[in-house]
PDB file of C-alpha atoms in Angstrom:
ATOM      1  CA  UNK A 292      24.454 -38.238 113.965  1.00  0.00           C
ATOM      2  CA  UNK A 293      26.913 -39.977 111.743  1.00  0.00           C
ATOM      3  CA  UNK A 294      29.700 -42.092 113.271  1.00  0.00           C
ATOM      4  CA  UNK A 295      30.047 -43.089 116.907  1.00  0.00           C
ATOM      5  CA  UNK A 296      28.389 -40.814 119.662  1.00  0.00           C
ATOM      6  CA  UNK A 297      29.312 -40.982 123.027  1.00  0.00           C
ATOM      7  CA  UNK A 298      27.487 -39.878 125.944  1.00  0.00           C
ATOM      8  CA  UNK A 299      29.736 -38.246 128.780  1.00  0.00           C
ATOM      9  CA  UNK A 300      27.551 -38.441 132.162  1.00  0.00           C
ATOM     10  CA  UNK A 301      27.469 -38.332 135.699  1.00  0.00           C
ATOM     11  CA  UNK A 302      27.207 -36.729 138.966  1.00  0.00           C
ATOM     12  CA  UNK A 303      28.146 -33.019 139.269  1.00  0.00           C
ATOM     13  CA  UNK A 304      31.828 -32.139 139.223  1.00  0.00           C
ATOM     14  CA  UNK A 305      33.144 -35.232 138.569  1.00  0.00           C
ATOM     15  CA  UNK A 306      35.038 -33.946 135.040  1.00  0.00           C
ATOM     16  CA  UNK A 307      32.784 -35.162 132.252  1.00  0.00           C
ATOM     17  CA  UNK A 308      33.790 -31.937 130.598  1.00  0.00           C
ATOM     18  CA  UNK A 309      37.631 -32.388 131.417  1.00  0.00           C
ATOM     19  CA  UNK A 310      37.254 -35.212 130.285  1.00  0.00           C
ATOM     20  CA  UNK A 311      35.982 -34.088 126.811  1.00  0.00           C
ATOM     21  CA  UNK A 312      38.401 -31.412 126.779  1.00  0.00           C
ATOM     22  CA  UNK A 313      41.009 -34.090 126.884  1.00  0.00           C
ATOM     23  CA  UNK A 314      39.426 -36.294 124.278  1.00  0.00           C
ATOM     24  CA  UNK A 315      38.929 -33.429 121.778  1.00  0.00           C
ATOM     25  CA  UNK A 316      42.895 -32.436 122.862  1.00  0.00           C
ATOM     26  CA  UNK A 317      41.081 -28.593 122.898  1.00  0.00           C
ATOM     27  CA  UNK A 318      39.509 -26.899 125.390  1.00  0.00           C
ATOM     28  CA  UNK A 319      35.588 -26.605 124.053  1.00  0.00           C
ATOM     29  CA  UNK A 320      33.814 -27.313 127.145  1.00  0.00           C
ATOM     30  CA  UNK A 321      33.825 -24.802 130.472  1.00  0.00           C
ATOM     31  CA  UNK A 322      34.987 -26.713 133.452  1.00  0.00           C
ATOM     32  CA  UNK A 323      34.882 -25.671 137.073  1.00  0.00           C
ATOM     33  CA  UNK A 324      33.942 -26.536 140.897  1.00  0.00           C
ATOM     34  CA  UNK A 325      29.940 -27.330 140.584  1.00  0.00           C
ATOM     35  CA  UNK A 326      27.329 -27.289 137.597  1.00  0.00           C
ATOM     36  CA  UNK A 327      29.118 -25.876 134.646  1.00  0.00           C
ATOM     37  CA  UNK A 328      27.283 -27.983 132.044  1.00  0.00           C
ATOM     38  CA  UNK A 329      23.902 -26.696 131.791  1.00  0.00           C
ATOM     39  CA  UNK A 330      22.604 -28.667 128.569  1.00  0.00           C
ATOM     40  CA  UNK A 331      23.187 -31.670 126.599  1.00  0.00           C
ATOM     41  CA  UNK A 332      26.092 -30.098 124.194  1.00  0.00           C
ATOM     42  CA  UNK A 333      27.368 -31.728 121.440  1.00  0.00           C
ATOM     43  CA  UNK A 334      30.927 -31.832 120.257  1.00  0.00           C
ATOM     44  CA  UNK A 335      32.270 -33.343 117.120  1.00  0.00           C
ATOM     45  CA  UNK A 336      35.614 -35.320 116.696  1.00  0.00           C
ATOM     46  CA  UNK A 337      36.652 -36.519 113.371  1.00  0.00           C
ATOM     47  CA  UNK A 338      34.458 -39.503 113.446  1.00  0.00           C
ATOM     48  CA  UNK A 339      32.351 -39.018 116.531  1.00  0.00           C
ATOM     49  CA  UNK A 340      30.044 -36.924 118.880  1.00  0.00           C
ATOM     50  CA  UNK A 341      31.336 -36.049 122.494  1.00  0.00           C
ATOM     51  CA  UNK A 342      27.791 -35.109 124.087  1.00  0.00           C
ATOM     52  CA  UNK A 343      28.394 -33.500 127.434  1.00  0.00           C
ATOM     53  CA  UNK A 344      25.781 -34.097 129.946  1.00  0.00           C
ATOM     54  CA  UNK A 345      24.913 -32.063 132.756  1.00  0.00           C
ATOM     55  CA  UNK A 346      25.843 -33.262 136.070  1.00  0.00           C
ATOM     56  CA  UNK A 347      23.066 -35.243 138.745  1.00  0.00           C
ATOM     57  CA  UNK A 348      23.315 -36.279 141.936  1.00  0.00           C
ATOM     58  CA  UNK A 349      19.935 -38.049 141.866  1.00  0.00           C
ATOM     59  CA  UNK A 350      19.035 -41.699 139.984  1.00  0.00           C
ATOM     60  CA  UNK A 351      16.172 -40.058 139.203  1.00  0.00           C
ATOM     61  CA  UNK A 352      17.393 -36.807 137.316  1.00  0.00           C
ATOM     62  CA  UNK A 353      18.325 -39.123 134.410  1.00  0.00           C
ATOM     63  CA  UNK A 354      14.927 -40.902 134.249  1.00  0.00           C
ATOM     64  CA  UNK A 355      13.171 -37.750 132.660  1.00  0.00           C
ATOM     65  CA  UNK A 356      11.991 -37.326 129.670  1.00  0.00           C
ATOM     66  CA  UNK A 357      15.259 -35.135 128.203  1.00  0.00           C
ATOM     67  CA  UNK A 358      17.365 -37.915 129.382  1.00  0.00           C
ATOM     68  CA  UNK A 359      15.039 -40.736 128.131  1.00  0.00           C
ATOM     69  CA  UNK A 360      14.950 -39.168 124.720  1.00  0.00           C
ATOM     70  CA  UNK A 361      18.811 -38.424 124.590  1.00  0.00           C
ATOM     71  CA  UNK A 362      20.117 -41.408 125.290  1.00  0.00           C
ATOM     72  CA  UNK A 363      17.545 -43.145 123.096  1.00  0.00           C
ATOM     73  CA  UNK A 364      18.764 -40.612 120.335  1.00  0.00           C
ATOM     74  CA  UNK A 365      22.422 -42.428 120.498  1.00  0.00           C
ATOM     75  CA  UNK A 366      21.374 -45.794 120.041  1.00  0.00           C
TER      76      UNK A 366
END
């Protein structure tokens, strides 16, 4: 992962992938009502990595061991 990498993430519907989709100025990411984002995606900008997170509605979601590892992946 060369350059910056940024982690879009958050509860469910909420538009982390609108978001994106806005970043990118390109529509790369499905959006709609509910869980669209069903896997950590990547998405590369000229210098970055948009990574699009699935949605939670729970603290605790993010403490497993795919989040753990992601986010320890960016740093």
């Amino acid at each position: 992962m060369e350059g910056f990498n940024v982690g879009l993430f958050g509860l469910t519907s909420t538009g982390k992938s609108t978001m994106l989709n806005a970043l990118l100025d390109q529509k790369v990411a499905d959006t709609g009502v509910g869980e669209t984002t069903k896997k950590i995606t990547p998405y590369n900008g000229t210098k970055f990595t948009l990574w699009d997170v699935p949605g939670r509605n729970d603290e605790v979601s993010y403490l497993s061991m795919e989040y753990i590892s992601f986010f320890k992946g960016l740093s």
